[in-house]
Amino acid sequence: MSTAERSAQPASIKVLVVDDDHAMATTIVEVLESNGLTAAAAVTAEAALARHRELWPDVVICDQMLPDMSGLELCAAIRVDDPDVWLLLHTGHASLDSAIAAVGLIDQYLTKPAAPNELIKAVRLGSRRASARRAEREAAVHAAIRHRQALQINDSIVQHLVVAQARLEVGDTGAAGAAIEEGLVRARGLIDELLDPPREPEHVPAPPPAAKPIARSTYSVVIVDDSPDIRDLVRMLLEFDDGFTVVGEASDGREAIRVAEAQQPDVVLLDHSMPDMDGLSALPHLTGVSPTTTVVMLSGFSADRLEGAALERGAAAYLTKANLASDLVPELRRILAGGPAASSTA
């Protein structure tokens, strides 16, 4: 059920009572309604599932023994539909086995016949807990949306401004203008996409420690960035210096892993925000397939937001793209010489 649909529901606490004893179910409903709650009853699991989708209750009071499936099986099915609902198992067949089976699925366990005041207390508590769950989940969704929006802004606007700034610094006004124009086109397109559902982050394994840089006269480099303009700019900056040789490029994390495994480069310059697999997700895999490679994260985001996560996942350093043209090579040399970056603003 969507947030909007829930918001349209009445504010009264809603309870679904499931018990194959019709008299028991009716009695519980009467107790609940006499205390100002909204209640409905079902005597089979099939009927309960249908009523649940009609009522979307805050609390489900479920008997353990039903004619068509067990109460635990019904609660598991309801939980799939509604992860926030408070599940209260109400049974006259209390036993250690049933209590153990309910752990991790059932929120509360009451033995029949629960006293009316005990039942009301449990339902009110369950309603508060269900509301808290719902609020927490919706806050997480909104946070994920904001995170996605930040990534989109970075890809659509910041990346192209970085390229334009760097091109202007080297006197290439034509390329700078083209980067600005492309940024404007993407920024306009972004307006229609800001409210798209967020993508679930990909699970990645824990990384090995970051590789220690090995001093040498020339370093092989793989450039990973979904922006062709950024890749071209970084390649140009590195090729101006005799100490670096670009041996490969990739436009997303998965491609980066394949290229790094094949090339075993000295350095991977890894963008954070990319489609399919982002830089943070790719980091542990990169250090796994190419353990002697020094991975340096390049990002349009400020260091205080992502630097810690990058270092924890195996990066040797985190550099922002703010002053890419002037600072990339000096900072990269400092890192490869075994020292920390002078700052995180390259």
CSV table of C-alpha atoms in Angstrom, one decimal:
chain,number,residue,atom,x,y,z
A,1,MET,CA,0.0,0.0,0.0
A,2,SER,CA,1.4,3.4,-1.0
A,3,THR,CA,2.1,6.3,1.4
A,4,ALA,CA,-0.6,8.3,-0.3
A,5,GLU,CA,-3.2,5.5,0.1
A,6,ARG,CA,-2.3,5.2,3.8
A,7,SER,CA,-2.6,8.9,4.3
A,8,ALA,CA,-6.1,8.8,2.9
A,9,GLN,CA,-7.2,6.3,5.6
A,10,PRO,CA,-8.9,7.4,8.8
A,11,ALA,CA,-6.7,8.1,11.8
A,12,SER,CA,-8.4,5.6,14.1
A,13,ILE,CA,-6.4,2.5,15.1
A,14,LYS,CA,-7.4,-0.4,12.8
A,15,VAL,CA,-7.3,-4.0,13.9
A,16,LEU,CA,-7.9,-7.2,12.1
A,17,VAL,CA,-9.0,-10.1,14.3
A,18,VAL,CA,-8.4,-13.6,12.9
A,19,ASP,CA,-9.9,-16.6,14.8
A,20,ASP,CA,-11.8,-19.7,13.7
A,21,ASP,CA,-13.9,-19.4,16.8
A,22,HIS,CA,-16.6,-17.0,15.5
A,23,ALA,CA,-17.8,-16.2,19.1
A,24,MET,CA,-14.2,-15.4,20.2
A,25,ALA,CA,-13.6,-13.2,17.2
A,26,THR,CA,-16.9,-11.3,17.7
A,27,THR,CA,-16.1,-10.7,21.4
A,28,ILE,CA,-12.7,-9.3,20.6
A,29,VAL,CA,-14.1,-7.0,18.0
A,30,GLU,CA,-16.7,-5.7,20.4
A,31,VAL,CA,-14.0,-5.0,23.1
A,32,LEU,CA,-12.0,-3.1,20.5
A,33,GLU,CA,-14.9,-1.1,19.2
A,34,SER,CA,-16.1,-0.2,22.7
A,35,ASN,CA,-12.7,1.4,23.2
A,36,GLY,CA,-13.0,3.5,20.0
A,37,LEU,CA,-11.0,1.3,17.7
A,38,THR,CA,-11.9,0.2,14.2
A,39,ALA,CA,-12.0,-3.6,14.0
A,40,ALA,CA,-12.9,-6.4,11.5
A,41,ALA,CA,-13.0,-10.2,11.9
A,42,ALA,CA,-12.1,-13.2,9.7
A,43,VAL,CA,-12.5,-16.9,10.6
A,44,THR,CA,-10.2,-18.3,7.9
A,45,ALA,CA,-6.7,-17.4,6.6
A,46,GLU,CA,-8.1,-16.8,3.1
A,47,ALA,CA,-10.7,-14.4,4.4
A,48,ALA,CA,-8.1,-12.7,6.6
A,49,LEU,CA,-5.8,-12.0,3.6
A,50,ALA,CA,-8.7,-10.5,1.7
A,51,ARG,CA,-9.8,-8.4,4.7
A,52,HIS,CA,-6.2,-7.3,5.3
A,53,ARG,CA,-6.0,-5.8,1.8
A,54,GLU,CA,-9.3,-4.0,2.3
A,55,LEU,CA,-8.5,-2.6,5.8
A,56,TRP,CA,-4.7,-2.3,5.9
A,57,PRO,CA,-4.8,-2.6,9.7
A,58,ASP,CA,-2.2,-1.3,12.1
A,59,VAL,CA,-2.5,-4.5,14.2
A,60,VAL,CA,-3.4,-8.1,13.4
A,61,ILE,CA,-4.6,-10.3,16.2
A,62,CYS,CA,-4.2,-13.9,14.9
A,63,ASP,CA,-5.1,-17.2,16.4
A,64,GLN,CA,-2.5,-19.9,16.0
A,65,MET,CA,-4.9,-22.6,14.8
A,66,LEU,CA,-6.9,-21.9,11.7
A,67,PRO,CA,-8.7,-24.4,9.4
A,68,ASP,CA,-6.8,-23.6,6.1
A,69,MET,CA,-3.3,-22.7,7.4
A,70,SER,CA,-1.5,-22.1,10.7
A,71,GLY,CA,-1.5,-18.6,12.2
A,72,LEU,CA,2.2,-18.4,11.7
A,73,GLU,CA,1.9,-19.1,8.0
A,74,LEU,CA,-0.8,-16.5,7.7
A,75,CYS,CA,1.3,-13.9,9.6
A,76,ALA,CA,4.2,-14.6,7.3
A,77,ALA,CA,2.0,-14.0,4.3
A,78,ILE,CA,0.7,-10.8,5.8
A,79,ARG,CA,4.2,-9.6,6.6
A,80,VAL,CA,5.1,-9.9,2.9
A,81,ASP,CA,2.3,-7.6,2.0
A,82,ASP,CA,2.8,-5.2,4.9
A,83,PRO,CA,6.2,-5.0,6.6
A,84,ASP,CA,5.0,-2.4,9.1
A,85,VAL,CA,2.0,-4.1,10.6
A,86,TRP,CA,2.1,-5.3,14.2
A,87,LEU,CA,1.5,-9.0,14.4
A,88,LEU,CA,0.0,-10.3,17.7
A,89,LEU,CA,-0.4,-14.1,18.1
A,90,HIS,CA,-3.3,-14.9,20.4
A,91,THR,CA,-3.6,-18.6,21.1
A,92,GLY,CA,-4.9,-21.1,23.7
A,93,HIS,CA,-2.2,-23.5,22.7
A,94,ALA,CA,0.8,-21.8,24.3
A,95,SER,CA,4.0,-23.9,24.2
A,96,LEU,CA,7.7,-23.4,24.1
A,97,ASP,CA,7.8,-24.7,20.5
A,98,SER,CA,5.2,-22.2,19.3
A,99,ALA,CA,6.9,-19.3,21.1
A,100,ILE,CA,10.2,-20.2,19.5
A,101,ALA,CA,8.7,-20.5,16.1
A,102,ALA,CA,7.2,-17.1,16.5
A,103,VAL,CA,10.5,-15.4,17.2
A,104,GLY,CA,11.5,-13.1,14.3
A,105,LEU,CA,8.0,-13.0,12.8
A,106,ILE,CA,5.5,-12.3,15.6
A,107,ASP,CA,5.8,-9.0,17.4
A,108,GLN,CA,3.8,-10.0,20.5
A,109,TYR,CA,2.5,-13.2,22.0
A,110,LEU,CA,-0.6,-13.4,24.2
A,111,THR,CA,-2.2,-16.5,25.7
A,112,LYS,CA,-6.0,-16.9,25.4
A,113,PRO,CA,-8.1,-15.6,26.9
A,114,ALA,CA,-6.4,-12.3,27.2
A,115,ALA,CA,-8.1,-9.9,29.5
A,116,PRO,CA,-9.8,-6.9,27.8
A,117,ASN,CA,-7.5,-4.4,29.4
A,118,GLU,CA,-4.4,-6.5,28.4
A,119,LEU,CA,-5.7,-6.7,24.9
A,120,ILE,CA,-6.3,-3.0,24.5
A,121,LYS,CA,-2.9,-2.2,26.0
A,122,ALA,CA,-1.2,-4.5,23.5
A,123,VAL,CA,-3.1,-3.1,20.6
A,124,ARG,CA,-2.4,0.5,21.4
A,125,LEU,CA,1.3,-0.3,21.9
A,126,GLY,CA,1.3,-2.3,18.6
A,127,SER,CA,-0.3,0.7,16.8
A,128,ARG,CA,2.4,3.0,18.0
A,129,ARG,CA,5.1,0.6,17.0
A,130,ALA,CA,3.6,0.1,13.5
A,131,SER,CA,3.4,3.9,13.0
A,132,ALA,CA,7.0,4.2,14.0
A,133,ARG,CA,8.1,1.5,11.6
A,134,ARG,CA,6.1,3.2,8.8
A,135,ALA,CA,7.7,6.6,9.5
A,136,GLU,CA,11.2,5.1,9.7
A,137,ARG,CA,10.8,3.2,6.4
A,138,GLU,CA,9.3,6.3,4.6
A,139,ALA,CA,12.2,8.4,6.0
A,140,ALA,CA,14.6,5.9,4.5
A,141,VAL,CA,12.9,6.1,1.2
A,142,HIS,CA,13.0,9.9,1.2
A,143,ALA,CA,16.7,9.7,2.1
A,144,ALA,CA,17.4,7.4,-0.8
A,145,ILE,CA,15.5,9.7,-3.1
A,146,ARG,CA,17.6,12.6,-2.0
A,147,HIS,CA,20.8,10.6,-2.4
A,148,ARG,CA,19.8,9.7,-6.0
A,149,GLN,CA,19.0,13.3,-6.7
A,150,ALA,CA,22.4,14.3,-5.5
A,151,LEU,CA,24.0,11.8,-7.8
A,152,GLN,CA,21.9,13.0,-10.8
A,153,ILE,CA,22.9,16.6,-10.1
A,154,ASN,CA,26.5,15.6,-10.0
A,155,ASP,CA,26.2,13.7,-13.3
A,156,SER,CA,24.1,16.2,-15.1
A,157,ILE,CA,25.7,19.5,-13.9
A,158,VAL,CA,28.8,19.2,-11.7
A,159,GLN,CA,30.7,16.9,-14.1
A,160,HIS,CA,30.3,19.2,-17.1
A,161,LEU,CA,31.2,22.3,-15.1
A,162,VAL,CA,34.4,20.6,-13.9
A,163,VAL,CA,35.3,19.8,-17.5
A,164,ALA,CA,34.5,23.4,-18.6
A,165,GLN,CA,36.6,24.8,-15.8
A,166,ALA,CA,39.6,22.6,-16.6
A,167,ARG,CA,39.3,23.3,-20.4
A,168,LEU,CA,39.3,27.0,-19.7
A,169,GLU,CA,42.4,26.7,-17.5
A,170,VAL,CA,44.3,25.1,-20.4
A,171,GLY,CA,42.9,27.7,-22.9
A,172,ASP,CA,40.5,25.3,-24.8
A,173,THR,CA,37.4,27.7,-24.9
A,174,GLY,CA,35.7,25.7,-27.6
A,175,ALA,CA,35.6,22.5,-25.5
A,176,ALA,CA,34.6,24.5,-22.4
A,177,GLY,CA,31.6,25.9,-24.2
A,178,ALA,CA,30.6,22.5,-25.5
A,179,ALA,CA,30.8,21.1,-21.9
A,180,ILE,CA,28.6,23.9,-20.6
A,181,GLU,CA,26.1,23.4,-23.3
A,182,GLU,CA,25.9,19.7,-22.6
A,183,GLY,CA,25.5,20.4,-18.9
A,184,LEU,CA,22.6,22.7,-19.6
A,185,VAL,CA,20.9,20.1,-21.8
A,186,ARG,CA,21.3,17.4,-19.0
A,187,ALA,CA,20.2,19.9,-16.3
A,188,ARG,CA,16.9,20.5,-18.2
A,189,GLY,CA,16.3,16.8,-18.6
A,190,LEU,CA,17.0,16.2,-14.9
A,191,ILE,CA,13.9,18.3,-14.0
A,192,ASP,CA,11.6,15.5,-15.3
A,193,GLU,CA,13.5,12.7,-13.5
A,194,LEU,CA,14.1,13.9,-9.9
A,195,LEU,CA,11.2,11.9,-8.4
A,196,ASP,CA,12.1,8.6,-10.0
A,197,PRO,CA,12.2,5.7,-7.5
A,198,PRO,CA,15.7,5.2,-6.0
A,199,ARG,CA,17.8,2.2,-7.0
A,200,GLU,CA,18.6,-0.3,-4.3
A,201,PRO,CA,22.3,-0.2,-3.4
A,202,GLU,CA,24.2,-3.3,-4.4
A,203,HIS,CA,25.6,-5.5,-1.6
A,204,VAL,CA,29.4,-5.8,-1.8
A,205,PRO,CA,31.9,-7.8,0.2
A,206,ALA,CA,34.2,-6.4,2.8
A,207,PRO,CA,37.4,-5.1,1.1
A,208,PRO,CA,41.0,-6.1,1.7
A,209,PRO,CA,43.4,-3.3,3.0
A,210,ALA,CA,44.3,-0.7,0.4
A,211,ALA,CA,47.4,-1.6,-1.6
A,212,LYS,CA,50.6,0.3,-0.6
A,213,PRO,CA,51.9,2.4,-3.5
A,214,ILE,CA,55.1,1.2,-5.2
A,215,ALA,CA,57.5,3.9,-6.2
A,216,ARG,CA,58.6,3.7,-9.9
A,217,SER,CA,59.3,6.1,-12.8
A,218,THR,CA,56.3,5.4,-14.9
A,219,TYR,CA,52.8,4.3,-13.7
A,220,SER,CA,50.1,2.5,-15.7
A,221,VAL,CA,46.7,4.0,-15.1
A,222,VAL,CA,43.1,2.9,-15.8
A,223,ILE,CA,40.5,5.8,-15.9
A,224,VAL,CA,37.0,4.9,-14.8
A,225,ASP,CA,34.2,7.5,-15.3
A,226,ASP,CA,30.9,7.4,-17.0
A,227,SER,CA,31.5,10.9,-18.5
A,228,PRO,CA,33.5,10.6,-21.8
A,229,ASP,CA,34.5,14.3,-21.3
A,230,ILE,CA,36.0,13.6,-17.9
A,231,ARG,CA,37.9,10.5,-19.2
A,232,ASP,CA,39.3,12.6,-22.1
A,233,LEU,CA,40.3,15.4,-19.7
A,234,VAL,CA,42.0,13.0,-17.3
A,235,ARG,CA,43.8,11.2,-20.1
A,236,MET,CA,45.0,14.6,-21.5
A,237,LEU,CA,46.3,15.7,-18.1
A,238,LEU,CA,48.1,12.4,-17.5
A,239,GLU,CA,49.6,12.3,-21.0
A,240,PHE,CA,51.1,15.8,-20.5
A,241,ASP,CA,53.3,14.1,-17.9
A,242,ASP,CA,55.9,11.5,-18.8
A,243,GLY,CA,55.3,9.5,-15.6
A,244,PHE,CA,51.9,8.1,-16.5
A,245,THR,CA,50.6,5.8,-19.2
A,246,VAL,CA,46.9,5.2,-19.7
A,247,VAL,CA,46.4,1.5,-20.3
A,248,GLY,CA,42.6,1.3,-20.2
A,249,GLU,CA,39.3,3.1,-19.6
A,250,ALA,CA,35.9,2.1,-18.3
A,251,SER,CA,32.5,3.8,-18.0
A,252,ASP,CA,31.0,1.9,-15.0
A,253,GLY,CA,32.1,-0.3,-12.1
A,254,ARG,CA,31.5,-3.6,-13.7
A,255,GLU,CA,33.6,-2.7,-16.7
A,256,ALA,CA,36.3,-1.3,-14.4
A,257,ILE,CA,36.6,-4.6,-12.6
A,258,ARG,CA,37.1,-6.5,-16.0
A,259,VAL,CA,39.7,-3.9,-17.2
A,260,ALA,CA,41.6,-3.9,-13.9
A,261,GLU,CA,41.7,-7.7,-13.8
A,262,ALA,CA,43.1,-7.8,-17.4
A,263,GLN,CA,45.5,-4.9,-17.1
A,264,GLN,CA,46.7,-5.2,-13.5
A,265,PRO,CA,47.4,-1.4,-13.5
A,266,ASP,CA,49.5,0.5,-11.0
A,267,VAL,CA,46.6,3.0,-10.5
A,268,VAL,CA,42.9,3.1,-11.0
A,269,LEU,CA,41.3,6.6,-11.0
A,270,LEU,CA,37.7,5.7,-10.0
A,271,ASP,CA,34.7,7.9,-10.3
A,272,HIS,CA,32.0,7.6,-7.6
A,273,SER,CA,28.8,8.2,-9.4
A,274,MET,CA,28.2,5.8,-12.3
A,275,PRO,CA,25.3,3.7,-13.7
A,276,ASP,CA,25.0,-0.1,-13.2
A,277,MET,CA,27.7,-0.2,-10.4
A,278,ASP,CA,29.0,2.9,-8.7
A,279,GLY,CA,32.6,3.4,-7.5
A,280,LEU,CA,32.0,2.6,-3.9
A,281,SER,CA,30.3,-0.7,-4.8
A,282,ALA,CA,33.2,-1.5,-7.3
A,283,LEU,CA,36.0,-0.7,-4.9
A,284,PRO,CA,36.2,-4.0,-3.0
A,285,HIS,CA,36.0,-6.0,-6.2
A,286,LEU,CA,38.7,-4.0,-7.8
A,287,THR,CA,41.1,-4.5,-4.9
A,288,GLY,CA,40.2,-8.2,-5.0
A,289,VAL,CA,41.0,-8.8,-8.7
A,290,SER,CA,44.0,-6.5,-8.8
A,291,PRO,CA,45.5,-6.4,-5.2
A,292,THR,CA,48.6,-4.4,-6.0
A,293,THR,CA,46.6,-1.6,-7.7
A,294,THR,CA,46.4,1.8,-5.9
A,295,VAL,CA,42.8,3.0,-6.2
A,296,VAL,CA,42.2,6.7,-6.0
A,297,MET,CA,38.6,7.8,-5.8
A,298,LEU,CA,37.7,10.9,-7.9
A,299,SER,CA,34.3,12.5,-7.2
A,300,GLY,CA,32.3,15.6,-7.7
A,301,PHE,CA,31.1,15.3,-4.1
A,302,SER,CA,32.8,16.9,-1.1
A,303,ALA,CA,35.3,14.8,0.9
A,304,ASP,CA,33.3,15.0,4.1
A,305,ARG,CA,30.4,13.1,2.6
A,306,LEU,CA,32.1,10.1,1.0
A,307,GLU,CA,35.8,10.1,1.9
A,308,GLY,CA,35.4,7.8,4.9
A,309,ALA,CA,33.4,5.3,3.0
A,310,ALA,CA,35.9,5.2,0.1
A,311,LEU,CA,38.9,4.7,2.4
A,312,GLU,CA,37.0,2.0,4.4
A,313,ARG,CA,36.3,0.1,1.2
A,314,GLY,CA,39.9,0.0,0.0
A,315,ALA,CA,40.7,3.4,-1.7
A,316,ALA,CA,44.2,4.8,-1.1
A,317,ALA,CA,42.9,8.4,-1.3
A,318,TYR,CA,39.8,10.4,-2.2
A,319,LEU,CA,40.1,13.5,-4.4
A,320,THR,CA,37.4,15.8,-5.5
A,321,LYS,CA,37.2,17.2,-9.0
A,322,ALA,CA,37.2,20.8,-8.0
A,323,ASN,CA,40.7,21.7,-9.3
A,324,LEU,CA,41.3,18.7,-11.6
A,325,ALA,CA,43.5,20.5,-14.2
A,326,SER,CA,46.0,22.0,-11.7
A,327,ASP,CA,46.0,19.5,-8.9
A,328,LEU,CA,45.5,16.0,-10.2
A,329,VAL,CA,49.0,15.1,-11.3
A,330,PRO,CA,50.8,16.6,-8.2
A,331,GLU,CA,48.4,15.0,-5.8
A,332,LEU,CA,48.6,11.7,-7.6
A,333,ARG,CA,52.4,11.8,-7.5
A,334,ARG,CA,52.3,12.6,-3.8
A,335,ILE,CA,50.0,9.6,-3.1
A,336,LEU,CA,52.1,7.2,-5.2
A,337,ALA,CA,55.2,8.4,-3.4
A,338,GLY,CA,53.7,7.0,-0.2
A,339,GLY,CA,52.4,10.1,1.4
A,340,PRO,CA,48.8,11.3,2.0
A,341,ALA,CA,47.2,13.7,-0.4
A,342,ALA,CA,47.9,17.3,0.6
A,343,SER,CA,44.2,17.9,0.5
A,344,SER,CA,41.0,16.3,-0.8
A,345,THR,CA,40.3,19.0,-3.2
A,346,ALA,CA,42.1,17.9,-6.4
